[in-house]
Amino acid sequence: MIGVIIPCHNDKLIHDTVARLHRQPCEIFVVLDRITTDLPDYVHVVKNTEGDGFLAGKCRDMGLVEAEKTCDSFIFLDDDCAPQEFIVQAHKEWLDLDIPMITIGRRLEKQYNWRDLREYSNEMSSLGLFDSHGTMFNNASLLKKCMGIWSCNFGINRKAVILVRRMMEMYFNTAGRIFSPAFDGKWGGEDSFLSYIAWSCRINMFYLPYGSNAVLHQDHARPKDKYNLDHVDILNKEVTSLSKKLVTEKLTPKFFVV
């Protein structure tokens, strides 16, 4: 079974999001981040009542822990996304493979004339944050690149979750999480660091082809002035730290076996 995990910091559009998922082959888990709202009975509700700032990563981890009780693979969406009617099946076909797998769907941005985000990433390349393929990298000196996970539409199976958690615990003393606590309370960056963790774990990452796997961000506030602020600095720091540790510490093949 697929579990769809949605952190919810603003209930403006969450009801439309879960309604679009209702008849798809999945269980829905909504993590309410210090808010209250009434949701349908078919939605599993998880509540986060602590913390300050933007806690999307923490909430996704809380939802993952709950979803693991009944599900084997997981899809992450944002609370303002309008998913297409076959999005779960599109991810499932790859997540069901018996290998550590991450699937990356597409997203469309309403405020950017409904263009695919890959076009948008070309614009952002001038800031040194993205290359033409939409992958994020350290804009200082680090050359190793991250695959471009978008937290609003990606899937991960249990084998990949095990590897990411093992890496996080081994190198950052962070048990039970796949999203780094370094980004808790900040805007953005947690999905890009997860990309680098997954790349470091040799996890298979697959961009789903264009089709029924896209989501539309209906009201996704994007504070452009924050692109060069703290979350990018944290990303560079965390990626650089992990890169140095991977170079100086020898990983045994057993580490990557699940």
Tab-separated table of C-alpha atoms in Angstrom:
chain	number	residue	atom	x	y	z
A	1	MET	CA	0.000	0.000	0.000
A	2	ILE	CA	1.115	3.543	-0.787
A	3	GLY	CA	0.912	6.188	1.921
A	4	VAL	CA	0.573	9.809	0.763
A	5	ILE	CA	2.028	12.194	3.354
A	6	ILE	CA	1.043	15.864	3.349
A	7	PRO	CA	2.390	18.416	5.853
A	8	CYS	CA	-0.241	21.112	6.334
A	9	HIS	CA	0.684	24.565	7.585
A	10	ASN	CA	-2.218	26.329	5.866
A	11	ASP	CA	-5.606	24.667	5.472
A	12	LYS	CA	-6.697	26.936	2.610
A	13	LEU	CA	-6.472	24.204	-0.062
A	14	ILE	CA	-5.879	20.954	1.826
A	15	HIS	CA	-9.504	19.810	1.414
A	16	ASP	CA	-9.235	19.996	-2.365
A	17	THR	CA	-5.903	18.146	-2.273
A	18	VAL	CA	-7.193	15.174	-0.257
A	19	ALA	CA	-10.429	15.021	-2.285
A	20	ARG	CA	-8.374	14.493	-5.453
A	21	LEU	CA	-6.603	11.567	-3.784
A	22	HIS	CA	-9.673	9.941	-2.247
A	23	ARG	CA	-10.347	7.351	-4.959
A	24	GLN	CA	-6.722	6.601	-5.734
A	25	PRO	CA	-5.072	3.423	-4.336
A	26	CYS	CA	-3.492	4.974	-1.278
A	27	GLU	CA	-3.877	5.931	2.340
A	28	ILE	CA	-3.736	9.658	3.097
A	29	PHE	CA	-1.816	11.082	6.050
A	30	VAL	CA	-2.114	14.814	6.790
A	31	VAL	CA	0.205	16.302	9.412
A	32	LEU	CA	-1.380	19.428	10.869
A	33	ASP	CA	1.430	21.812	11.772
A	34	ARG	CA	0.116	23.838	14.730
A	35	ILE	CA	-3.271	24.346	13.106
A	36	THR	CA	-6.708	22.751	13.419
A	37	THR	CA	-9.126	21.874	10.640
A	38	ASP	CA	-11.813	19.271	9.998
A	39	LEU	CA	-10.822	16.613	7.490
A	40	PRO	CA	-12.808	13.652	6.047
A	41	ASP	CA	-12.871	10.332	7.884
A	42	TYR	CA	-10.720	8.677	5.216
A	43	VAL	CA	-7.760	10.915	6.154
A	44	HIS	CA	-5.314	9.879	8.881
A	45	VAL	CA	-4.556	13.004	10.912
A	46	VAL	CA	-1.226	13.524	12.693
A	47	LYS	CA	-0.699	16.637	14.813
A	48	ASN	CA	2.463	18.618	15.423
A	49	THR	CA	1.985	21.047	18.298
A	50	GLU	CA	5.556	22.178	18.947
A	51	GLY	CA	8.196	24.272	17.257
A	52	ASP	CA	8.657	27.602	15.513
A	53	GLY	CA	8.925	28.634	11.891
A	54	PHE	CA	8.553	26.449	8.811
A	55	LEU	CA	8.559	22.807	9.972
A	56	ALA	CA	7.726	20.946	6.768
A	57	GLY	CA	10.619	18.499	7.142
A	58	LYS	CA	9.735	17.620	10.718
A	59	CYS	CA	6.082	17.129	9.773
A	60	ARG	CA	6.952	14.888	6.831
A	61	ASP	CA	9.013	12.715	9.166
A	62	MET	CA	6.119	12.532	11.637
A	63	GLY	CA	3.773	11.501	8.855
A	64	LEU	CA	6.243	8.897	7.616
A	65	VAL	CA	6.437	7.248	11.042
A	66	GLU	CA	2.651	6.933	11.133
A	67	ALA	CA	2.357	5.760	7.518
A	68	GLU	CA	4.953	3.025	8.036
A	69	LYS	CA	2.517	1.172	10.284
A	70	THR	CA	0.375	0.162	7.282
A	71	CYS	CA	2.253	1.172	4.115
A	72	ASP	CA	5.350	-0.018	2.257
A	73	SER	CA	5.979	2.990	0.005
A	74	PHE	CA	5.351	6.685	0.442
A	75	ILE	CA	4.576	9.758	-1.634
A	76	PHE	CA	5.103	13.298	-0.348
A	77	LEU	CA	2.898	16.165	-1.512
A	78	ASP	CA	2.393	19.764	-0.374
A	79	ASP	CA	-0.868	21.015	1.112
A	80	ASP	CA	-1.607	23.283	-1.847
A	81	CYS	CA	-1.051	20.702	-4.586
A	82	ALA	CA	-3.699	19.586	-7.047
A	83	PRO	CA	-2.589	16.050	-7.988
A	84	GLN	CA	-3.727	14.389	-11.191
A	85	GLU	CA	-5.952	11.347	-10.975
A	86	PHE	CA	-3.270	8.742	-11.741
A	87	ILE	CA	-0.403	10.201	-9.752
A	88	VAL	CA	-0.309	7.407	-7.162
A	89	GLN	CA	-0.199	4.680	-9.788
A	90	ALA	CA	2.539	6.501	-11.702
A	91	HIS	CA	4.798	6.443	-8.637
A	92	LYS	CA	3.738	2.960	-7.532
A	93	GLU	CA	4.924	1.211	-10.682
A	94	TRP	CA	8.516	2.136	-9.801
A	95	LEU	CA	8.327	2.100	-6.011
A	96	ASP	CA	7.208	-1.539	-6.112
A	97	LEU	CA	10.590	-2.586	-7.527
A	98	ASP	CA	12.651	-4.635	-5.075
A	99	ILE	CA	15.461	-2.053	-4.896
A	100	PRO	CA	15.941	1.195	-2.971
A	101	MET	CA	14.017	3.668	-5.116
A	102	ILE	CA	13.039	7.333	-5.151
A	103	THR	CA	10.615	8.583	-7.800
A	104	ILE	CA	10.437	12.243	-8.723
A	105	GLY	CA	7.256	13.630	-10.264
A	106	ARG	CA	6.626	16.929	-11.987
A	107	ARG	CA	5.152	20.123	-10.657
A	108	LEU	CA	3.536	23.077	-12.328
A	109	GLU	CA	3.550	26.577	-10.905
A	110	LYS	CA	0.444	28.692	-11.338
A	111	GLN	CA	2.285	31.949	-10.693
A	112	TYR	CA	4.801	31.067	-13.400
A	113	ASN	CA	2.217	30.671	-16.152
A	114	TRP	CA	1.825	26.944	-15.523
A	115	ARG	CA	5.251	26.179	-16.898
A	116	ASP	CA	7.116	23.083	-15.906
A	117	LEU	CA	9.500	23.705	-13.031
A	118	ARG	CA	12.474	22.697	-15.138
A	119	GLU	CA	11.982	25.869	-17.156
A	120	TYR	CA	11.810	27.828	-13.934
A	121	SER	CA	15.065	26.268	-12.765
A	122	ASN	CA	16.807	27.748	-15.790
A	123	GLU	CA	15.891	31.198	-14.497
A	124	MET	CA	17.277	30.366	-11.082
A	125	SER	CA	20.615	29.244	-12.528
A	126	SER	CA	21.741	32.865	-12.553
A	127	LEU	CA	21.704	32.750	-8.741
A	128	GLY	CA	24.043	29.773	-8.744
A	129	LEU	CA	21.476	27.493	-7.144
A	130	PHE	CA	20.327	25.280	-9.997
A	131	ASP	CA	21.823	23.994	-13.192
A	132	SER	CA	19.836	23.559	-16.394
A	133	HIS	CA	18.635	20.124	-15.305
A	134	GLY	CA	17.055	21.414	-12.121
A	135	THR	CA	19.630	19.864	-9.805
A	136	MET	CA	20.928	21.838	-6.855
A	137	PHE	CA	24.601	22.177	-6.031
A	138	ASN	CA	26.896	24.072	-3.695
A	139	ASN	CA	27.364	27.535	-5.171
A	140	ALA	CA	30.796	27.943	-3.598
A	141	SER	CA	33.345	25.238	-4.366
A	142	LEU	CA	31.686	21.844	-3.898
A	143	LEU	CA	31.341	20.091	-7.244
A	144	LYS	CA	29.264	17.095	-6.239
A	145	LYS	CA	25.677	17.682	-7.277
A	146	CYS	CA	22.390	16.674	-5.761
A	147	MET	CA	19.628	15.035	-7.716
A	148	GLY	CA	16.646	17.339	-7.820
A	149	ILE	CA	13.995	16.024	-5.445
A	150	TRP	CA	11.021	18.348	-5.173
A	151	SER	CA	9.400	17.839	-1.789
A	152	CYS	CA	5.953	18.550	-3.248
A	153	ASN	CA	5.912	15.426	-5.437
A	154	PHE	CA	8.269	12.541	-4.829
A	155	GLY	CA	8.008	8.943	-3.734
A	156	ILE	CA	10.284	6.719	-1.673
A	157	ASN	CA	10.046	3.031	-0.835
A	158	ARG	CA	10.887	1.349	2.456
A	159	LYS	CA	14.310	0.139	1.353
A	160	ALA	CA	15.347	3.671	0.478
A	161	VAL	CA	13.968	4.986	3.779
A	162	ILE	CA	16.143	2.495	5.662
A	163	LEU	CA	19.279	3.658	3.857
A	164	VAL	CA	18.591	7.365	4.359
A	165	ARG	CA	17.860	6.902	8.054
A	166	ARG	CA	21.015	4.850	8.482
A	167	MET	CA	23.061	7.568	6.816
A	168	MET	CA	21.454	10.319	8.918
A	169	GLU	CA	22.055	8.423	12.148
A	170	MET	CA	25.635	7.472	11.272
A	171	TYR	CA	26.822	10.914	10.213
A	172	PHE	CA	24.472	13.360	11.927
A	173	ASN	CA	23.332	11.425	15.010
A	174	THR	CA	19.741	11.868	13.867
A	175	ALA	CA	17.706	8.749	14.550
A	176	GLY	CA	14.375	8.107	12.843
A	177	ARG	CA	14.461	10.976	10.344
A	178	ILE	CA	15.031	11.279	6.618
A	179	PHE	CA	14.786	15.092	6.570
A	180	SER	CA	17.608	16.882	8.368
A	181	PRO	CA	16.680	18.785	11.552
A	182	ALA	CA	19.175	21.443	10.430
A	183	PHE	CA	16.399	22.886	8.258
A	184	ASP	CA	13.652	22.864	10.891
A	185	GLY	CA	12.177	26.316	11.199
A	186	LYS	CA	13.741	27.485	7.923
A	187	TRP	CA	12.233	27.933	4.492
A	188	GLY	CA	13.452	25.378	1.969
A	189	GLY	CA	16.565	23.293	1.492
A	190	GLU	CA	15.476	20.151	3.325
A	191	ASP	CA	14.441	18.382	0.118
A	192	SER	CA	17.695	19.256	-1.640
A	193	PHE	CA	19.761	17.896	1.230
A	194	LEU	CA	17.689	14.711	1.135
A	195	SER	CA	18.658	14.523	-2.544
A	196	TYR	CA	22.329	14.559	-1.612
A	197	ILE	CA	21.843	11.975	1.128
A	198	ALA	CA	20.044	9.688	-1.332
A	199	TRP	CA	22.771	10.178	-3.935
A	200	SER	CA	25.401	9.337	-1.326
A	201	CYS	CA	23.507	6.139	-0.416
A	202	ARG	CA	23.480	4.997	-4.056
A	203	ILE	CA	19.693	5.014	-4.071
A	204	ASN	CA	18.079	4.667	-7.493
A	205	MET	CA	16.397	7.948	-8.447
A	206	PHE	CA	14.020	8.136	-11.361
A	207	TYR	CA	12.316	11.142	-12.920
A	208	LEU	CA	8.853	10.019	-13.937
A	209	PRO	CA	8.130	10.800	-17.591
A	210	TYR	CA	5.684	13.526	-18.479
A	211	GLY	CA	2.098	12.408	-18.134
A	212	SER	CA	-0.250	11.764	-15.252
A	213	ASN	CA	2.252	12.366	-12.462
A	214	ALA	CA	2.229	16.162	-12.220
A	215	VAL	CA	0.850	18.367	-9.464
A	216	LEU	CA	-0.220	21.981	-9.744
A	217	HIS	CA	0.864	24.327	-6.994
A	218	GLN	CA	-2.280	26.374	-6.587
A	219	ASP	CA	-1.096	28.879	-4.004
A	220	HIS	CA	2.546	28.220	-3.282
A	221	ALA	CA	4.106	31.340	-1.807
A	222	ARG	CA	7.675	31.631	-2.992
A	223	PRO	CA	9.676	34.280	-1.107
A	224	LYS	CA	12.219	35.037	-3.808
A	225	ASP	CA	14.267	37.216	-1.492
A	226	LYS	CA	15.110	34.161	0.615
A	227	TYR	CA	16.930	32.241	-2.095
A	228	ASN	CA	20.282	33.615	-1.030
A	229	LEU	CA	19.584	33.581	2.699
A	230	ASP	CA	19.992	31.137	5.551
A	231	HIS	CA	18.515	27.954	4.076
A	232	VAL	CA	21.002	27.981	1.197
A	233	ASP	CA	23.867	28.599	3.618
A	234	ILE	CA	22.655	25.679	5.743
A	235	LEU	CA	22.419	23.477	2.656
A	236	ASN	CA	25.982	24.285	1.670
A	237	LYS	CA	27.199	23.660	5.215
A	238	GLU	CA	25.411	20.307	5.564
A	239	VAL	CA	26.417	19.024	2.133
A	240	THR	CA	30.018	20.107	2.667
A	241	SER	CA	30.081	18.437	6.080
A	242	LEU	CA	28.749	15.143	4.750
A	243	SER	CA	31.077	15.245	1.750
A	244	LYS	CA	34.119	15.581	4.000
A	245	LYS	CA	32.948	12.743	6.226
A	246	LEU	CA	32.368	10.452	3.262
A	247	VAL	CA	35.877	11.141	2.002
A	248	THR	CA	37.603	10.594	5.351
A	249	GLU	CA	35.538	7.616	6.572
A	250	LYS	CA	35.423	4.355	4.660
A	251	LEU	CA	31.952	2.992	3.912
A	252	THR	CA	31.689	-0.793	3.846
A	253	PRO	CA	29.528	-2.474	1.187
A	254	LYS	CA	27.359	-3.830	4.008
A	255	PHE	CA	26.226	-0.273	4.752
A	256	PHE	CA	24.302	-0.180	1.498
A	257	VAL	CA	22.553	-3.544	1.894
A	258	VAL	CA	18.885	-3.615	2.901
